[in-house]
Amino acid sequence: MQIVNRIDPLRDAVERLREQGKVALVPTMGALHEGHLTLVREARRRAAHVVVSIFVNPRQFGANEDLSSYPRPFERDCELLAGEGVSLLWNPDAAAMYPQGYATNVSVSGVSEGLCGAARPGHFDGVATVVCKLFNQMRPDLALFGEKDWQQLAVIRRMARDLDLSRPLAADIIGVPTVREADGLAMSSRNAYLTAGERAAAAALPRAMQDAIAAIGAGEPVSRALDGLKSALIAAGFAAVDYAELCDADSLAPLAERGNAPARLLVAARIGKARLIDNMAVGE
Ligand code: PAF
């Protein structure tokens, strides 16, 4: 696996790989876990070469979110990626990504604003900005993102469509389904913050979501199904539900009723020291 940290050698290396077939990009902030490796494996299935970026993007951290303590186990990440057959690792520092005088922000209105965006102002601008730069730096044929962060995926898809960065002009944006534990809990590095008791209680989240989806499918009013979901989580031991919303799957506009367009149930809830997020398709 080749490792580069400057933009000119990156472009040369990507062009050489592209001579042999499609190049897939998996953007990450490092501290890799099974979810990232699932994206890499899917990328390998779909392309001749996989490029992974590791960049802890300062622009997506809020003032109260500790950028400096974000884990950076670089050697271990390299071993994992080499073991998965990754061809190239793009590992710029902040000065390479945002040189002196950098002044441009990519902001995707609407889809960035509610749900997690409401609690983290500026976060999705930071994500859209860095992903736009990564697409321009490498011009990948496809790029893969986890569906676990559905709002992030929706922001990136909107940005790529609006700025002509997605197929047929540039990258195919592939959402990879959430990997779940045996009891249905979505895999996340945040699950490690849970005590054994909290971890057992957390399985109520996917269960309550499935119950709400079944209730909506059976014709129950959306607001009543969402109230039932929130009550079930509190009864199971969650401290608070930050949001539980039925949304248009693409624009993330809240839906008061299940219509014909693809819809998604999105939830964020707190248990112990963790804030867990999950999302599921409704009516597919
Ligand atoms: O999901 C992440 O790890 C980050 O938000 C991403 C997409 C790599 C952009 O920094």
Short mmCIF file of C-alpha atoms and ligand atoms in Angstrom, two decimals:
data_model
loop_
_atom_site.label_atom_id
_atom_site.label_comp_id
_atom_site.label_asym_id
_atom_site.label_seq_id
_atom_site.Cartn_x
_atom_site.Cartn_y
_atom_site.Cartn_z
CA MET A 1 0.00 0.00 0.00
CA GLN A 2 1.38 3.36 -1.07
CA ILE A 3 0.99 6.24 1.42
CA VAL A 4 1.00 9.84 0.20
CA ASN A 5 0.52 13.10 2.05
CA ARG A 6 0.93 15.73 -0.67
CA ILE A 7 -1.52 16.51 -3.44
CA ASP A 8 0.74 16.26 -6.53
CA PRO A 9 1.97 12.73 -5.83
CA LEU A 10 -1.62 11.82 -4.93
CA ARG A 11 -2.90 12.86 -8.37
CA ASP A 12 -0.08 11.00 -10.14
CA ALA A 13 -0.66 7.85 -8.09
CA VAL A 14 -4.44 7.88 -8.71
CA GLU A 15 -3.95 8.36 -12.46
CA ARG A 16 -1.56 5.38 -12.56
CA LEU A 17 -4.13 3.21 -10.73
CA ARG A 18 -6.91 4.34 -13.07
CA GLU A 19 -4.97 2.97 -16.06
CA GLN A 20 -5.77 -0.48 -14.62
CA GLY A 21 -9.50 0.05 -14.03
CA LYS A 22 -12.01 1.78 -11.75
CA VAL A 23 -10.80 3.59 -8.63
CA ALA A 24 -13.04 3.56 -5.53
CA LEU A 25 -12.65 6.06 -2.69
CA VAL A 26 -13.47 5.33 0.97
CA PRO A 27 -13.15 8.59 2.96
CA THR A 28 -12.46 8.14 6.69
CA MET A 29 -11.12 9.99 9.72
CA GLY A 30 -9.10 6.93 10.79
CA ALA A 31 -9.55 4.99 14.07
CA LEU A 32 -10.86 2.29 11.77
CA HIS A 33 -13.40 -0.31 12.88
CA GLU A 34 -15.42 -3.08 11.29
CA GLY A 35 -17.81 -0.57 9.69
CA HIS A 36 -14.94 1.03 7.73
CA LEU A 37 -13.55 -2.37 6.73
CA THR A 38 -16.99 -3.34 5.39
CA LEU A 39 -16.85 -0.24 3.15
CA VAL A 40 -13.35 -1.19 1.96
CA ARG A 41 -14.43 -4.78 1.17
CA GLU A 42 -17.45 -3.51 -0.79
CA ALA A 43 -15.17 -1.05 -2.62
CA ARG A 44 -12.81 -3.89 -3.58
CA ARG A 45 -15.75 -5.86 -5.00
CA ARG A 46 -16.71 -2.95 -7.21
CA ALA A 47 -13.38 -1.47 -8.38
CA ALA A 48 -9.90 -2.47 -9.52
CA HIS A 49 -8.28 -0.27 -6.86
CA VAL A 50 -9.34 1.18 -3.52
CA VAL A 51 -8.02 4.48 -2.21
CA VAL A 52 -8.72 5.31 1.45
CA SER A 53 -8.32 8.78 2.91
CA ILE A 54 -7.52 9.30 6.57
CA PHE A 55 -7.98 12.94 7.53
CA VAL A 56 -9.33 14.18 10.86
CA ASN A 57 -11.20 17.12 9.39
CA PRO A 58 -11.08 20.12 11.76
CA ARG A 59 -13.91 21.88 9.90
CA GLN A 60 -16.50 19.32 11.00
CA PHE A 61 -15.75 19.64 14.73
CA GLY A 62 -17.72 22.16 16.80
CA ALA A 63 -16.15 24.44 19.41
CA ASN A 64 -17.24 22.09 22.22
CA GLU A 65 -16.12 18.90 20.40
CA ASP A 66 -12.55 17.93 21.21
CA LEU A 67 -10.64 17.67 17.96
CA SER A 68 -7.32 17.27 19.77
CA SER A 69 -8.41 14.12 21.63
CA TYR A 70 -9.84 12.39 18.53
CA PRO A 71 -8.09 8.97 18.36
CA ARG A 72 -5.32 8.66 15.76
CA PRO A 73 -4.01 5.05 15.82
CA PHE A 74 -2.21 5.53 12.50
CA GLU A 75 0.08 2.45 12.51
CA ARG A 76 -2.81 0.13 13.34
CA ASP A 77 -5.02 1.72 10.67
CA CYS A 78 -2.26 1.21 8.07
CA GLU A 79 -1.93 -2.47 9.01
CA LEU A 80 -5.69 -2.98 8.72
CA LEU A 81 -5.88 -1.26 5.32
CA ALA A 82 -2.86 -3.08 3.92
CA GLY A 83 -4.44 -6.35 5.11
CA GLU A 84 -7.62 -5.49 3.16
CA GLY A 85 -5.69 -4.95 -0.10
CA VAL A 86 -6.03 -1.15 -0.24
CA SER A 87 -3.80 0.27 -3.00
CA LEU A 88 -3.29 3.84 -1.82
CA LEU A 89 -3.68 5.80 1.41
CA TRP A 90 -4.17 9.58 1.22
CA ASN A 91 -3.09 11.02 4.56
CA PRO A 92 -2.76 14.79 4.31
CA ASP A 93 -2.27 17.07 7.31
CA ALA A 94 -4.47 20.13 7.87
CA ALA A 95 -2.00 22.42 6.07
CA ALA A 96 -2.09 20.23 2.95
CA MET A 97 -5.89 20.12 2.96
CA TYR A 98 -6.51 23.75 3.95
CA PRO A 99 -3.38 25.74 2.99
CA GLN A 100 -2.73 29.26 4.34
CA GLY A 101 -5.47 31.58 3.08
CA TYR A 102 -8.06 28.82 2.51
CA ALA A 103 -11.46 30.57 2.38
CA THR A 104 -14.11 28.36 0.74
CA ASN A 105 -17.04 26.65 2.43
CA VAL A 106 -19.52 24.21 0.88
CA SER A 107 -22.90 24.52 2.57
CA VAL A 108 -25.87 22.33 1.64
CA SER A 109 -29.02 23.97 2.93
CA GLY A 110 -32.17 22.07 3.92
CA VAL A 111 -30.84 18.56 4.27
CA SER A 112 -28.02 19.71 6.63
CA GLU A 113 -30.26 21.66 8.97
CA GLY A 114 -32.50 19.33 11.04
CA LEU A 115 -31.81 16.10 12.97
CA CYS A 116 -28.09 15.92 13.94
CA GLY A 117 -27.44 19.20 12.07
CA ALA A 118 -29.64 21.09 14.54
CA ALA A 119 -27.41 20.06 17.46
CA ARG A 120 -24.12 20.45 15.54
CA PRO A 121 -24.19 23.76 13.65
CA GLY A 122 -21.59 23.85 10.86
CA HIS A 123 -20.82 20.12 11.11
CA PHE A 124 -22.31 19.15 7.75
CA ASP A 125 -20.72 22.19 6.04
CA GLY A 126 -17.39 20.78 7.21
CA VAL A 127 -18.28 17.32 5.88
CA ALA A 128 -19.53 18.66 2.51
CA THR A 129 -16.44 20.86 2.12
CA VAL A 130 -13.91 18.11 2.76
CA VAL A 131 -15.76 15.50 0.68
CA CYS A 132 -16.03 17.96 -2.23
CA LYS A 133 -12.26 18.52 -1.97
CA LEU A 134 -11.55 14.77 -1.79
CA PHE A 135 -13.66 14.21 -4.94
CA ASN A 136 -11.80 16.95 -6.79
CA GLN A 137 -8.40 15.78 -5.59
CA MET A 138 -8.90 12.18 -6.74
CA ARG A 139 -11.83 12.16 -9.19
CA PRO A 140 -12.80 8.64 -8.07
CA ASP A 141 -15.12 6.52 -10.22
CA LEU A 142 -17.09 5.66 -7.10
CA ALA A 143 -17.12 6.60 -3.44
CA LEU A 144 -18.58 4.59 -0.56
CA PHE A 145 -20.21 5.83 2.65
CA GLY A 146 -22.01 4.01 5.46
CA GLU A 147 -25.80 4.28 5.60
CA LYS A 148 -25.40 4.41 9.40
CA ASP A 149 -24.77 8.18 8.96
CA TRP A 150 -27.82 8.63 6.75
CA GLN A 151 -27.93 12.42 7.08
CA GLN A 152 -24.25 12.66 6.09
CA LEU A 153 -24.94 10.44 3.05
CA ALA A 154 -27.96 12.58 2.07
CA VAL A 155 -25.88 15.79 2.40
CA ILE A 156 -23.08 14.31 0.24
CA ARG A 157 -25.54 13.08 -2.42
CA ARG A 158 -27.23 16.50 -2.59
CA MET A 159 -23.86 18.28 -2.77
CA ALA A 160 -22.56 15.94 -5.49
CA ARG A 161 -25.72 16.37 -7.58
CA ASP A 162 -25.77 20.13 -7.14
CA LEU A 163 -22.07 20.58 -8.00
CA ASP A 164 -22.10 18.03 -10.88
CA LEU A 165 -19.74 15.71 -9.01
CA SER A 166 -21.89 12.58 -9.29
CA ARG A 167 -22.64 10.17 -12.14
CA PRO A 168 -22.85 10.46 -15.11
CA LEU A 169 -20.19 13.18 -14.76
CA ALA A 170 -18.03 11.87 -11.93
CA ALA A 171 -18.34 9.57 -8.91
CA ASP A 172 -21.07 7.05 -8.23
CA ILE A 173 -22.02 7.52 -4.58
CA ILE A 174 -22.71 4.17 -2.96
CA GLY A 175 -24.45 3.85 0.43
CA VAL A 176 -23.44 0.66 2.21
CA PRO A 177 -26.06 -0.84 4.59
CA THR A 178 -25.46 -0.61 8.33
CA VAL A 179 -23.71 -3.59 9.92
CA ARG A 180 -25.64 -4.80 12.99
CA GLU A 181 -24.87 -6.91 16.07
CA ALA A 182 -26.82 -10.15 16.59
CA ASP A 183 -29.47 -8.29 18.65
CA GLY A 184 -29.92 -5.65 15.93
CA LEU A 185 -27.91 -2.79 17.49
CA ALA A 186 -26.05 -0.87 14.77
CA MET A 187 -22.27 -1.30 15.08
CA SER A 188 -20.62 1.92 16.23
CA SER A 189 -17.48 2.96 18.05
CA ARG A 190 -19.84 4.68 20.51
CA ASN A 191 -21.15 1.28 21.72
CA ALA A 192 -17.83 0.92 23.56
CA TYR A 193 -18.95 3.71 25.97
CA LEU A 194 -21.82 1.49 27.25
CA THR A 195 -21.71 -0.62 30.43
CA ALA A 196 -22.89 -4.23 30.08
CA GLY A 197 -26.35 -3.26 31.39
CA GLU A 198 -26.63 -0.25 29.08
CA ARG A 199 -25.44 -2.35 26.13
CA ALA A 200 -28.23 -4.89 26.79
CA ALA A 201 -30.82 -2.08 27.10
CA ALA A 202 -29.56 -0.41 23.89
CA ALA A 203 -30.99 -3.29 21.83
CA ALA A 204 -34.37 -1.66 22.51
CA LEU A 205 -33.46 0.99 19.91
CA PRO A 206 -33.66 -1.14 16.73
CA ARG A 207 -36.60 -3.09 18.24
CA ALA A 208 -38.60 0.07 18.97
CA MET A 209 -37.80 1.39 15.49
CA GLN A 210 -39.05 -1.81 13.86
CA ASP A 211 -42.22 -1.67 16.00
CA ALA A 212 -42.85 1.95 14.95
CA ILE A 213 -42.31 1.05 11.26
CA ALA A 214 -44.75 -1.86 11.60
CA ALA A 215 -47.29 0.44 13.29
CA ILE A 216 -46.97 3.06 10.52
CA GLY A 217 -47.32 0.27 7.92
CA ALA A 218 -50.51 -0.88 9.68
CA GLY A 219 -51.98 2.62 9.35
CA GLU A 220 -51.28 4.11 12.80
CA PRO A 221 -50.81 7.92 12.64
CA VAL A 222 -47.11 8.75 12.34
CA SER A 223 -47.13 11.03 15.41
CA ARG A 224 -48.61 8.26 17.59
CA ALA A 225 -46.11 5.68 16.32
CA LEU A 226 -43.21 8.08 17.05
CA ASP A 227 -44.57 8.82 20.55
CA GLY A 228 -44.74 5.05 21.15
CA LEU A 229 -41.14 4.68 20.01
CA LYS A 230 -39.94 7.43 22.39
CA SER A 231 -41.86 5.95 25.35
CA ALA A 232 -40.45 2.48 24.61
CA LEU A 233 -36.88 3.84 24.66
CA ILE A 234 -37.35 5.70 27.94
CA ALA A 235 -38.99 2.60 29.49
CA ALA A 236 -35.97 0.52 28.34
CA GLY A 237 -33.49 2.79 30.15
CA PHE A 238 -32.60 5.51 27.62
CA ALA A 239 -32.14 8.89 29.33
CA ALA A 240 -33.43 11.03 26.44
CA VAL A 241 -34.54 10.89 22.83
CA ASP A 242 -32.95 13.79 20.90
CA TYR A 243 -35.12 13.14 17.87
CA ALA A 244 -37.29 10.45 16.31
CA GLU A 245 -38.57 11.54 12.90
CA LEU A 246 -40.07 10.10 9.77
CA CYS A 247 -38.39 11.89 6.85
CA ASP A 248 -38.26 11.89 3.10
CA ALA A 249 -35.27 9.59 2.46
CA ASP A 250 -33.63 12.01 0.05
CA SER A 251 -34.40 15.58 1.21
CA LEU A 252 -34.89 14.61 4.89
CA ALA A 253 -37.96 16.85 5.03
CA PRO A 254 -40.09 15.67 7.99
CA LEU A 255 -43.19 13.67 6.99
CA ALA A 256 -46.40 13.84 8.98
CA GLU A 257 -47.77 10.95 6.92
CA ARG A 258 -46.27 8.04 5.05
CA GLY A 259 -46.64 8.96 1.34
CA ASN A 260 -45.38 7.20 -1.79
CA ALA A 261 -41.81 8.57 -1.89
CA PRO A 262 -39.06 6.55 -0.11
CA ALA A 263 -39.13 7.40 3.60
CA ARG A 264 -36.66 6.86 6.44
CA LEU A 265 -37.09 6.68 10.20
CA LEU A 266 -34.16 8.45 11.93
CA VAL A 267 -33.51 8.39 15.69
CA ALA A 268 -30.88 9.78 18.06
CA ALA A 269 -31.13 8.77 21.72
CA ARG A 270 -28.91 8.95 24.78
CA ILE A 271 -28.01 6.10 27.10
CA GLY A 272 -25.23 6.23 29.67
CA LYS A 273 -22.34 8.21 28.15
CA ALA A 274 -23.37 7.42 24.57
CA ARG A 275 -25.56 9.19 22.05
CA LEU A 276 -26.69 6.47 19.64
CA ILE A 277 -28.04 7.15 16.16
CA ASP A 278 -29.85 4.76 13.87
CA ASN A 279 -32.04 4.87 10.78
CA MET A 280 -34.19 2.41 8.83
CA ALA A 281 -36.14 2.38 5.59
CA VAL A 282 -39.91 2.64 5.99
CA GLY A 283 -42.23 0.73 3.70
CA GLU A 284 -39.65 -0.79 1.34
O1 PAF B 1 -17.81 9.79 8.22
C1 PAF B 1 -16.66 10.27 8.35
O2 PAF B 1 -15.76 9.60 8.84
C2 PAF B 1 -16.39 11.71 7.95
O3 PAF B 1 -17.47 12.52 8.20
C3 PAF B 1 -15.93 11.83 6.48
C4 PAF B 1 -17.01 11.40 5.49
C5 PAF B 1 -14.67 11.01 6.26
C6 PAF B 1 -15.59 13.29 6.16
O4 PAF B 1 -14.58 13.77 7.00
#
